[in-house]
mmCIF file of C-alpha atoms in Angstrom:
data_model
loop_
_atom_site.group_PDB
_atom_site.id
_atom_site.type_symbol
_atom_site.label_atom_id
_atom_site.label_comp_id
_atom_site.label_asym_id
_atom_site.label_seq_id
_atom_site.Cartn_x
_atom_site.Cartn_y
_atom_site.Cartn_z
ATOM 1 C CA UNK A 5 7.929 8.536 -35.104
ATOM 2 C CA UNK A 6 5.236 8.238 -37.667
ATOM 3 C CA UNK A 7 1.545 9.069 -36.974
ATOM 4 C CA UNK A 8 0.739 5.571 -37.252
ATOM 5 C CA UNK A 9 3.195 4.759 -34.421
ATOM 6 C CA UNK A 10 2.189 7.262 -32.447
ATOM 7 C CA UNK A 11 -1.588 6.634 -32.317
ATOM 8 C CA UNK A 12 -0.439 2.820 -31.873
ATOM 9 C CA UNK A 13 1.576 4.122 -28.938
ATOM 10 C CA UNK A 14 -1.280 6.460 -27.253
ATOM 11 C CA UNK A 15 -3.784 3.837 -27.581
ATOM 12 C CA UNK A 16 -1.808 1.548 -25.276
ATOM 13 C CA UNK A 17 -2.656 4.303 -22.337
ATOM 14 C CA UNK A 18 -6.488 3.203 -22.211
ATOM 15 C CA UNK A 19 -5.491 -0.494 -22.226
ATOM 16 C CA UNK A 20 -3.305 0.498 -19.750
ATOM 17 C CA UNK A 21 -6.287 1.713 -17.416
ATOM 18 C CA UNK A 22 -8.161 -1.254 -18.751
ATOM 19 C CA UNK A 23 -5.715 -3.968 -17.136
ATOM 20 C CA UNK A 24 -5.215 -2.301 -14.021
ATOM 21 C CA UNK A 25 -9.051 -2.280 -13.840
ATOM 22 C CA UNK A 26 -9.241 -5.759 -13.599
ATOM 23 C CA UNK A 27 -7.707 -5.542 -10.054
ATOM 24 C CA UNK A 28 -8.335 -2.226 -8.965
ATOM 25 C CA UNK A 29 -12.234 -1.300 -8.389
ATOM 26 C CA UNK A 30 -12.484 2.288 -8.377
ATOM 27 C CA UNK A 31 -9.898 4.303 -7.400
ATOM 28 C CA UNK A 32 -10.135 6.028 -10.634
ATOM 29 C CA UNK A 33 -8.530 9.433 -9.676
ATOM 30 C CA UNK A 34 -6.181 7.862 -7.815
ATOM 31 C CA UNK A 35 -4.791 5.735 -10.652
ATOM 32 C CA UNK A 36 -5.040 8.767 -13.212
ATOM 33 C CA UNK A 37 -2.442 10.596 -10.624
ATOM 34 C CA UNK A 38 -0.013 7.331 -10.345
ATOM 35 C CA UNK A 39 -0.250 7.079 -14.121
ATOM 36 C CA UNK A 40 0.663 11.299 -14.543
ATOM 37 C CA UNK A 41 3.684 10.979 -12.259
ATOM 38 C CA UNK A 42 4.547 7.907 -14.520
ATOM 39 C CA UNK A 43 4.453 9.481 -17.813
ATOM 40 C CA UNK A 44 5.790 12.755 -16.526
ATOM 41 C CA UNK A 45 9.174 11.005 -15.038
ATOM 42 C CA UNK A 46 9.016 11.779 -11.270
ATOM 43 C CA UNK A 47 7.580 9.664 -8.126
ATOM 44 C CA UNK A 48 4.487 9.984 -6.316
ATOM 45 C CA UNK A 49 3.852 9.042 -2.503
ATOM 46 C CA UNK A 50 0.588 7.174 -1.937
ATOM 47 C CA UNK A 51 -0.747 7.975 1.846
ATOM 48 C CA UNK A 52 -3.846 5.817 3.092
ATOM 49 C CA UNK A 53 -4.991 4.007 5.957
ATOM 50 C CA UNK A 54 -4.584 0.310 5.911
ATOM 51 C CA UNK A 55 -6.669 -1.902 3.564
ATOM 52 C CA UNK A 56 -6.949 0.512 1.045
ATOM 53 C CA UNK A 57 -4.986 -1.464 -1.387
ATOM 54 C CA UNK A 58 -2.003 1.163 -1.723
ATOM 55 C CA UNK A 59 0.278 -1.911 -2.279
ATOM 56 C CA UNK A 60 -2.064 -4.042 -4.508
ATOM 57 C CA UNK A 61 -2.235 -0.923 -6.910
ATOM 58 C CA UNK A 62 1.482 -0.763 -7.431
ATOM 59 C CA UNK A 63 2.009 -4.310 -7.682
ATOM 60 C CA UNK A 64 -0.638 -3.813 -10.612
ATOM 61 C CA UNK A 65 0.895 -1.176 -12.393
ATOM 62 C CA UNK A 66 4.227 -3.220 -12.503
ATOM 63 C CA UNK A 67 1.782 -6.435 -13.752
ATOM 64 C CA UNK A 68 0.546 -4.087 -16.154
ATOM 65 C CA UNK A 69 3.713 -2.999 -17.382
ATOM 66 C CA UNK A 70 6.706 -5.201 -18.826
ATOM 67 C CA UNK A 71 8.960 -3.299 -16.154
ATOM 68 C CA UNK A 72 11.265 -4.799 -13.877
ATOM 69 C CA UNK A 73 10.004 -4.517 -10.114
ATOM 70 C CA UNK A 74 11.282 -4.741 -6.499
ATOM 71 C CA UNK A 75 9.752 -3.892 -3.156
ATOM 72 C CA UNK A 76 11.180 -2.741 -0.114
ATOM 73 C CA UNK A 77 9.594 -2.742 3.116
ATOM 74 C CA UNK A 78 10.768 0.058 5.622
ATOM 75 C CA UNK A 79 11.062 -1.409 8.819
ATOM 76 C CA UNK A 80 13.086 0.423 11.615
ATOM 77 C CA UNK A 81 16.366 -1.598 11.648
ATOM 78 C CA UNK A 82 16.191 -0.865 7.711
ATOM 79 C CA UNK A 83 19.810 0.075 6.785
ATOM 80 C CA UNK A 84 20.874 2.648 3.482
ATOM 81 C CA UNK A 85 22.892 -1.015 2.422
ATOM 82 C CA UNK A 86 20.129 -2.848 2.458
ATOM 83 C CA UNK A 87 18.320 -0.575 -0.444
ATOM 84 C CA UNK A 88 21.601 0.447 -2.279
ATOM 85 C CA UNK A 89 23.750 -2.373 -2.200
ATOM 86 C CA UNK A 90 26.833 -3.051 -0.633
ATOM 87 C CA UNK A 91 30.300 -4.412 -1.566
ATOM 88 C CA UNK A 92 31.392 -8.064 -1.193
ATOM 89 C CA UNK A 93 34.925 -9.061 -1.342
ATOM 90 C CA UNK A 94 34.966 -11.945 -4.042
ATOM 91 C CA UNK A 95 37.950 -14.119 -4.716
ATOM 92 C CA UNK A 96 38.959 -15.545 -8.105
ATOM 93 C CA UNK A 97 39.707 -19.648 -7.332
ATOM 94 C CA UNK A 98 41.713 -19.764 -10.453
ATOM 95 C CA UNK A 99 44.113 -16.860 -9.565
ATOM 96 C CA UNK A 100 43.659 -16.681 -6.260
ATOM 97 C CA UNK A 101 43.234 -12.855 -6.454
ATOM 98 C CA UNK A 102 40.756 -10.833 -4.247
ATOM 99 C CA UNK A 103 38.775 -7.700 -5.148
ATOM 100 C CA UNK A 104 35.500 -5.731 -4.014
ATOM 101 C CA UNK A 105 32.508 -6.265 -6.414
ATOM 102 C CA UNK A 106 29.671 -3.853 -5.468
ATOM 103 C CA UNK A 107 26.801 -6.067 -5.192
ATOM 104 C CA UNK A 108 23.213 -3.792 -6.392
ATOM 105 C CA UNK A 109 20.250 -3.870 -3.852
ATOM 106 C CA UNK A 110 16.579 -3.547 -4.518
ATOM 107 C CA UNK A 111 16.479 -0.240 -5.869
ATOM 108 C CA UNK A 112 18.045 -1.642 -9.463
ATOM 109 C CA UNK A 113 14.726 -1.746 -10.856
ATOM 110 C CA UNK A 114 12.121 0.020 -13.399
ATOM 111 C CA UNK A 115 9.288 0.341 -10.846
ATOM 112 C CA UNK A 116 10.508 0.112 -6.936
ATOM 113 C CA UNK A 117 7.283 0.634 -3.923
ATOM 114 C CA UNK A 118 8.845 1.902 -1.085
ATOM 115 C CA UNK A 119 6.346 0.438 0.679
ATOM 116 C CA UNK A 120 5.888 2.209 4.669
ATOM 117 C CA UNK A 121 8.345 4.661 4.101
ATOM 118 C CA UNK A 122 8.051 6.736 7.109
ATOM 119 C CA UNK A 123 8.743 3.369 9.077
ATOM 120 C CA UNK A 124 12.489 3.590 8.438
ATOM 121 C CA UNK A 125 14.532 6.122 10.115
ATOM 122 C CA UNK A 126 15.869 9.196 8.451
ATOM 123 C CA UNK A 127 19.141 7.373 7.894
ATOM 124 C CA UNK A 128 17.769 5.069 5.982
ATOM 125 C CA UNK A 129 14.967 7.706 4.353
ATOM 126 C CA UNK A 130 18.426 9.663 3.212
ATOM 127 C CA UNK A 131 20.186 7.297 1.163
ATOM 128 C CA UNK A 132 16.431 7.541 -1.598
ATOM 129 C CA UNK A 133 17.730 11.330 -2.072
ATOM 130 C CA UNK A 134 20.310 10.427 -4.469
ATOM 131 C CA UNK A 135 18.247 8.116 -6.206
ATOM 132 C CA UNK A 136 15.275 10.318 -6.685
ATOM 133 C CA UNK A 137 16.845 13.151 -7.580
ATOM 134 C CA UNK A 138 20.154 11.856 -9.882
ATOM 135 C CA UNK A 139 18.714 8.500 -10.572
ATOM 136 C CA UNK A 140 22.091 6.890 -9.566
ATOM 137 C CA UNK A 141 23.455 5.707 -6.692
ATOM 138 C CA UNK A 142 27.187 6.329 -5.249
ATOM 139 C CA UNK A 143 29.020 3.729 -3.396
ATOM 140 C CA UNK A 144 32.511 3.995 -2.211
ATOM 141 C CA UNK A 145 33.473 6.277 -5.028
ATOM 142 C CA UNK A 146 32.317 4.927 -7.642
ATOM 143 C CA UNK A 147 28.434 6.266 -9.274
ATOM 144 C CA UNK A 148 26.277 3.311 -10.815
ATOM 145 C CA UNK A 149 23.583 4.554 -12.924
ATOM 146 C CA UNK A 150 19.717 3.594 -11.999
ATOM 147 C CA UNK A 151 17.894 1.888 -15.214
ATOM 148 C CA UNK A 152 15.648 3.931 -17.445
ATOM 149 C CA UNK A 153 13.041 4.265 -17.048
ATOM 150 C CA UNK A 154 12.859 4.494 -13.243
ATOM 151 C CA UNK A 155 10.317 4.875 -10.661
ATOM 152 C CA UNK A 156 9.706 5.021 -7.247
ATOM 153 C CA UNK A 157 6.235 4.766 -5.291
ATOM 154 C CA UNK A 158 6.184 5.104 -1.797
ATOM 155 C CA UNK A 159 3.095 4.191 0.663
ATOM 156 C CA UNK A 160 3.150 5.333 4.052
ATOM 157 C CA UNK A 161 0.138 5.280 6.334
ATOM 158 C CA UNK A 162 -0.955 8.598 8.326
ATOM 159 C CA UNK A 163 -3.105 7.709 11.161
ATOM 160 C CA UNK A 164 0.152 5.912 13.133
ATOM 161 C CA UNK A 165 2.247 7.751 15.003
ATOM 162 C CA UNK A 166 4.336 5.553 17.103
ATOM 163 C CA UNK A 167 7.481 3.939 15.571
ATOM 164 C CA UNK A 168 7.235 6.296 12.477
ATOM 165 C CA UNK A 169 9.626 8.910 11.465
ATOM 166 C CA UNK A 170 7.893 11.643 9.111
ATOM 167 C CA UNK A 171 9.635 12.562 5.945
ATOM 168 C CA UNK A 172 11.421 15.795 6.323
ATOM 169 C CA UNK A 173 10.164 18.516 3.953
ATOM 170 C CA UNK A 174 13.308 18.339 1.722
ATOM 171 C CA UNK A 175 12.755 14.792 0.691
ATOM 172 C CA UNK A 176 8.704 15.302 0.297
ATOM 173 C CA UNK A 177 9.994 17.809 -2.474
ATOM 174 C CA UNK A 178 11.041 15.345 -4.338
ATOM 175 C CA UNK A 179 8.091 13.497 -4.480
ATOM 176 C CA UNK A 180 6.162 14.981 -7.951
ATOM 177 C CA UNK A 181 3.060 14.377 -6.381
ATOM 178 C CA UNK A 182 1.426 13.535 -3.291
ATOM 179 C CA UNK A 183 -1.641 11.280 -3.429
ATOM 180 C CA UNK A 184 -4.483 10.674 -1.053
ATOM 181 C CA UNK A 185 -6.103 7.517 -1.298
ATOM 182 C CA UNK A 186 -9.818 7.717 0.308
ATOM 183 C CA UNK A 187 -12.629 5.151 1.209
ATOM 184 C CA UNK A 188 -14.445 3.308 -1.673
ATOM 185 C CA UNK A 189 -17.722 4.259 -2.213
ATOM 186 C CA UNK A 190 -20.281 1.793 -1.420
ATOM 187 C CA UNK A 191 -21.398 0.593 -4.884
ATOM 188 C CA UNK A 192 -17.154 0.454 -5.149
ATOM 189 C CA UNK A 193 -16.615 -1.574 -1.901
ATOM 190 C CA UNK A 194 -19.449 -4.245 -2.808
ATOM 191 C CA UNK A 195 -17.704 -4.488 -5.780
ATOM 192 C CA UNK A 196 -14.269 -5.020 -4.316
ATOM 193 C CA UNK A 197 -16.155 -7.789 -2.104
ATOM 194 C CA UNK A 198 -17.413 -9.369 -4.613
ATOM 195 C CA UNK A 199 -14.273 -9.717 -6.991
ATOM 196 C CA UNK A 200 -12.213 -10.679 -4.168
ATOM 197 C CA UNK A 201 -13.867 -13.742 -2.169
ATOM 198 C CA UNK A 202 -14.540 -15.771 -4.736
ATOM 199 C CA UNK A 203 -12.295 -17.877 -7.210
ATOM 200 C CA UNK A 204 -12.168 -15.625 -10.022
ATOM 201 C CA UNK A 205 -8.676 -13.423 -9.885
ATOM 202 C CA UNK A 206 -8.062 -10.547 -12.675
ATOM 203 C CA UNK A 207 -4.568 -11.371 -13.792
ATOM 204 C CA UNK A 208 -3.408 -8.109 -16.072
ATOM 205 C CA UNK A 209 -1.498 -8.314 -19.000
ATOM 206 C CA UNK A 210 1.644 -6.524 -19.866
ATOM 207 C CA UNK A 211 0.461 -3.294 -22.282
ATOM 208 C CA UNK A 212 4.217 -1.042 -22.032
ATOM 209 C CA UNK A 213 7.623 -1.862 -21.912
ATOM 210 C CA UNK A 214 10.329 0.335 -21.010
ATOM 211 C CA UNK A 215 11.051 1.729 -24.480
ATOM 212 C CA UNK A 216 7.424 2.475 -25.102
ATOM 213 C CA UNK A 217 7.584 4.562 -21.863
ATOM 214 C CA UNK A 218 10.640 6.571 -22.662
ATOM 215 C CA UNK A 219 8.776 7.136 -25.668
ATOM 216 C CA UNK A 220 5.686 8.535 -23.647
ATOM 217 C CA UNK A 221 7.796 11.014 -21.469
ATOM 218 C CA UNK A 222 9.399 12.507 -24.281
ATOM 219 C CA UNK A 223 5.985 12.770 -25.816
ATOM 220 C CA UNK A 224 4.886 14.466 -22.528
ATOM 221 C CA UNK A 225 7.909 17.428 -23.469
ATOM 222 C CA UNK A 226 6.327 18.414 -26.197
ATOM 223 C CA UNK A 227 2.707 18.082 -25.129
ATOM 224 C CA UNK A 228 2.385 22.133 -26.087
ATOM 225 C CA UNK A 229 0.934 24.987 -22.666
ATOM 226 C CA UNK A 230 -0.815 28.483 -23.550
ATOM 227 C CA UNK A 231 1.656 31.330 -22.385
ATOM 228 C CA UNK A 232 -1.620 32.677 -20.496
ATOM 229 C CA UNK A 233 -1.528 28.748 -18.498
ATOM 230 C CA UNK A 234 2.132 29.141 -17.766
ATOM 231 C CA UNK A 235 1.872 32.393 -16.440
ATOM 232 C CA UNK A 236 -1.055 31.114 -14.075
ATOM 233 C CA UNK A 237 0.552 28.193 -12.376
ATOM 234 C CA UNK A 238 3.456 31.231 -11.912
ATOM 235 C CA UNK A 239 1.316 32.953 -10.115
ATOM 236 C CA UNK A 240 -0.332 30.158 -8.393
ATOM 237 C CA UNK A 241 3.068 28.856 -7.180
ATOM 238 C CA UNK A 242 4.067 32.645 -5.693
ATOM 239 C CA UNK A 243 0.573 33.010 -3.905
ATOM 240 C CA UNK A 244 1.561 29.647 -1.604
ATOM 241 C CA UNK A 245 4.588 32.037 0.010
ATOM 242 C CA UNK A 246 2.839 34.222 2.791
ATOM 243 C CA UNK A 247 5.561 37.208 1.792
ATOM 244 C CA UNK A 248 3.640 39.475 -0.711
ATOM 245 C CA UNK A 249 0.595 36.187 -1.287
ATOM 246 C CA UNK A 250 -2.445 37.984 -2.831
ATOM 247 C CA UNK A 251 -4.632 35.113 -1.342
ATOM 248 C CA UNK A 252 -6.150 35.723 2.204
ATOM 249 C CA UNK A 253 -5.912 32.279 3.411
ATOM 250 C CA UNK A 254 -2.358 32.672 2.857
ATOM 251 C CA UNK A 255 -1.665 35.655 4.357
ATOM 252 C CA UNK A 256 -3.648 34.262 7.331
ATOM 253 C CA UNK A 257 -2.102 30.554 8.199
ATOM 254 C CA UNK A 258 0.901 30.458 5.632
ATOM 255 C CA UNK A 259 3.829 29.338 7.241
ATOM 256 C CA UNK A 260 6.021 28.439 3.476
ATOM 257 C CA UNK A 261 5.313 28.442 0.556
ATOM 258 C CA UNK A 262 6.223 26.432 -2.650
ATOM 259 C CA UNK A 263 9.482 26.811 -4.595
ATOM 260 C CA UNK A 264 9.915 27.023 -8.678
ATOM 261 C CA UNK A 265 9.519 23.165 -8.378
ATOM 262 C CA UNK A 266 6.396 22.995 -7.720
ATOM 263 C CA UNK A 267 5.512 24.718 -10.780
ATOM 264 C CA UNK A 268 8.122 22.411 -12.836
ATOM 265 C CA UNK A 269 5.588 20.129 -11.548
ATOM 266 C CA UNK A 270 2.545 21.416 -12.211
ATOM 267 C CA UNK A 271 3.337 21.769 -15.664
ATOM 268 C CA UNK A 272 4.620 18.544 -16.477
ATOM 269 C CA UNK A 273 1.356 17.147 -14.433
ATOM 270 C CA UNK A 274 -0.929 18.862 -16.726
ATOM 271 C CA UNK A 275 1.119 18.074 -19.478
ATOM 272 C CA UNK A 276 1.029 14.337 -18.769
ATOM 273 C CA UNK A 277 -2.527 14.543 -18.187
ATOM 274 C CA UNK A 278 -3.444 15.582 -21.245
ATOM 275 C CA UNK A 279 -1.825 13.071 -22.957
ATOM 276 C CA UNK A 280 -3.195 11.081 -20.774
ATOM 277 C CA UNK A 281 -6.702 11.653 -22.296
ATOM 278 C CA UNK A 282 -5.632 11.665 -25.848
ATOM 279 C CA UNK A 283 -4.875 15.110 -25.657
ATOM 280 C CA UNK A 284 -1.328 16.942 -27.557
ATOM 281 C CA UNK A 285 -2.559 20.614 -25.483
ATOM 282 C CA UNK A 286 -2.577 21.544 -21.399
ATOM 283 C CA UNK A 287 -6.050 22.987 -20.270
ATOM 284 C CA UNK A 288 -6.632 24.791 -17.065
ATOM 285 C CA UNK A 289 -8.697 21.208 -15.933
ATOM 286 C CA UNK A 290 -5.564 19.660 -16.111
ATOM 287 C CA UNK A 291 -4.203 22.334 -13.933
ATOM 288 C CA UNK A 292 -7.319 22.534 -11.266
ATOM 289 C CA UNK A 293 -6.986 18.992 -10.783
ATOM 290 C CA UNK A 294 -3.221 18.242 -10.255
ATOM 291 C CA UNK A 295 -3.047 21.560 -8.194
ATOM 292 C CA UNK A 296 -3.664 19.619 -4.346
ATOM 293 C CA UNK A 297 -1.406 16.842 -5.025
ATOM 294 C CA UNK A 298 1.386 19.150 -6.201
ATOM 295 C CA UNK A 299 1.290 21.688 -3.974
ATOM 296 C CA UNK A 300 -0.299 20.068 -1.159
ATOM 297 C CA UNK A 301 3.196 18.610 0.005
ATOM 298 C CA UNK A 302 5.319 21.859 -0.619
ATOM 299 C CA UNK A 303 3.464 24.316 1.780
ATOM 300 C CA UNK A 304 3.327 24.594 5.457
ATOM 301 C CA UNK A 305 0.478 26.230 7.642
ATOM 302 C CA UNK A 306 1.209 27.778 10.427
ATOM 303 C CA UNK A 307 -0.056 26.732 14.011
ATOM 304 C CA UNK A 308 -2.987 28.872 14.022
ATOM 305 C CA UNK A 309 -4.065 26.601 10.942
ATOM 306 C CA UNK A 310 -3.268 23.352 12.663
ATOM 307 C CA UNK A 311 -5.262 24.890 15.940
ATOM 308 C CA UNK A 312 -8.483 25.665 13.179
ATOM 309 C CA UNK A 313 -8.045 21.827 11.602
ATOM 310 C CA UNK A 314 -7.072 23.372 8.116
ATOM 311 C CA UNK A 315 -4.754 21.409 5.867
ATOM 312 C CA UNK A 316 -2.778 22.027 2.597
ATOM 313 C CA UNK A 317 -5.858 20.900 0.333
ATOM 314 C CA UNK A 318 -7.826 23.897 2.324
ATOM 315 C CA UNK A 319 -5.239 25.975 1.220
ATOM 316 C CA UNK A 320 -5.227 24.809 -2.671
ATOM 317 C CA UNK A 321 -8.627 25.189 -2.786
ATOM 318 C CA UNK A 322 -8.446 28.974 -1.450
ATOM 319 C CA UNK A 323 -6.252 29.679 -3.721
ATOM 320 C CA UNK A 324 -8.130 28.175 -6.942
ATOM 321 C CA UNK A 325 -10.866 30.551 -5.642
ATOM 322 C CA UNK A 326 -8.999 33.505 -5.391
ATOM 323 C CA UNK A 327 -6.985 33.320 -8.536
ATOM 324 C CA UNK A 328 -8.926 32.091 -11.670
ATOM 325 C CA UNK A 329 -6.906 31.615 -14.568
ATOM 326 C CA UNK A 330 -8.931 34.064 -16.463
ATOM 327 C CA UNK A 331 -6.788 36.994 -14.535
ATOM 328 C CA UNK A 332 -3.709 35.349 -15.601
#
């Protein structure tokens, strides 16, 4: 890749933003986070309460991009079949001859929302293991590969309890990140009013295909990390496990801590970032700010943590304290 092509290729990122802005109003951390796990080639899980337009944003992003896209909503007589695809006996009318042709479900696609994923039960939650993690799916023998680029974005919504069925910690794992979507601000929500009750619609325009985003994840490989960085998120990543954690917090309401994939993570989130802003280096910002919705998902607090109304993002933040990169 020349230089021309690649500054032709970066500058797509802020149009990128730009399109998705004409639908989204705010949300701007939010949409930097979707747009990391993008670039750096995992998923992200988007948890809100309703109305926050956790849908609407992913139905822009595959607007925005010239992807192919499928939703799925998780209800609770969801089956694994109905995601993956089943097989069909066909017959040829010429020949008269019968065979099994494995017809592909919803998740054949660039971009897939799992949209109210903890509404399906763990059955059904299962059969997305495969697919996350080998990007391929297995049926009756035979493995049919996913395309590339893929990309799944799950929703669920955290203040209902009945008829939900939380993801087990395995399959959180491997979700790259884990992203909080919050209340507008008010300047944001008079906005969102005001865009949305009248006639005028923001349609966005296609800015990346799916070759231009292979491109960008490679890109995000070599996207270059100080030793002194990589030994911090090291140590970050060992002070989440309560066994030998030099952070008090930790030591106090840890319950388990993070594995080596969480800093796999961490450094492909800052690395993405960085491109991101036009940047070919990591910094410890990138680091500070992808740190909650990395880790945030791959640590448990104890009871005595649950009883004190602590949470994971308590627990980040302790640990950013304790541990500035400058001792790393």
């Amino acid at each position: 890749m020349t230089e021309q092509e690649l500054h032709r290729l970066l500058d797509k990122l802020p149009r990128l933003r730009q399109e998705i802005g004409k639908v989204i109003v705010g949300q701007h951390e939010v949409l930097d986070e979707v747009l990391v796990a993008l670039l750096a080639g995992g998923h992200a899980l988007l948890e809100g309460v309703p109305g926050l337009a956790k849908t609407l944003l992913v139905r822009t992003l595959a607007a925005a991009t010239d992807l192919s896209f499928r939703r799925i909503q998780f209800t609770p007589d969801l089956m694994p079949t109905d995601i993956l695809g089943t097989e069909i006996l066909e017959e040829d009318h010429a020949t008269g001859h019968r065979s099994f042709q494995f017809m592909r479900g919803p998740v054949f696609a660039n971009l897939v929302l799992a949209d109210e994923i903890n509404r399906t039960p763990p059955k059904t939650q299962a059969a997305l293991l495969e697919v996350m993690q080998e990007f391929e799916v297995t049926y009756a023998g035979q493995t049919h590969p996913l395309p590339d680029p893929f990309f799944l974005l799950a929703t669920q919504n955290p203040i209902e309890q009945a008829g939900t069925y939380p993801l087990p910690e395995a399959q959180l794992d491997r979700f790259l990140l884990y992203i909080r979507i919050g209340y507008p601000s008010e300047q944001e929500e008079l906005a969102i009013l005001q865009g949305t009750t009248g006639t005028s619609v923001g349609h966005p325009e296609p800015v990346i295909g799916a070759v231009e985003l292979r491109q960008l994840r490679q890109l995000v490989r070599e996207v270059s990390i100080s030793p002194e960085l990589l030994l911090y998120v090291t140590r970050l990543v060992r002070a989440t496990r309560p066994d030998g954690s030099p952070v008090k917090f930790i030591q106090d309401y840890g319950r388990w801590g993070a594995g080596p994939r969480a800093g796999q993570a961490l450094v492909l989130c800052a690395k993405a970032r960085a491109l991101l802003h036009g940047r070919f280096a990591a910094t410890a910002e990138d680091i500070r700010q992808l740190a909650a919705p990395v880790l945030r998902h791959r640590l448990l607090l104890n009871f005595q943590a649950e009883a004190d109304r602590l949470t994971p993002d308590d627990a980040v933040a302790a640990m950013l304290k304790e541990l500035p990169i400058g001792n790393a």
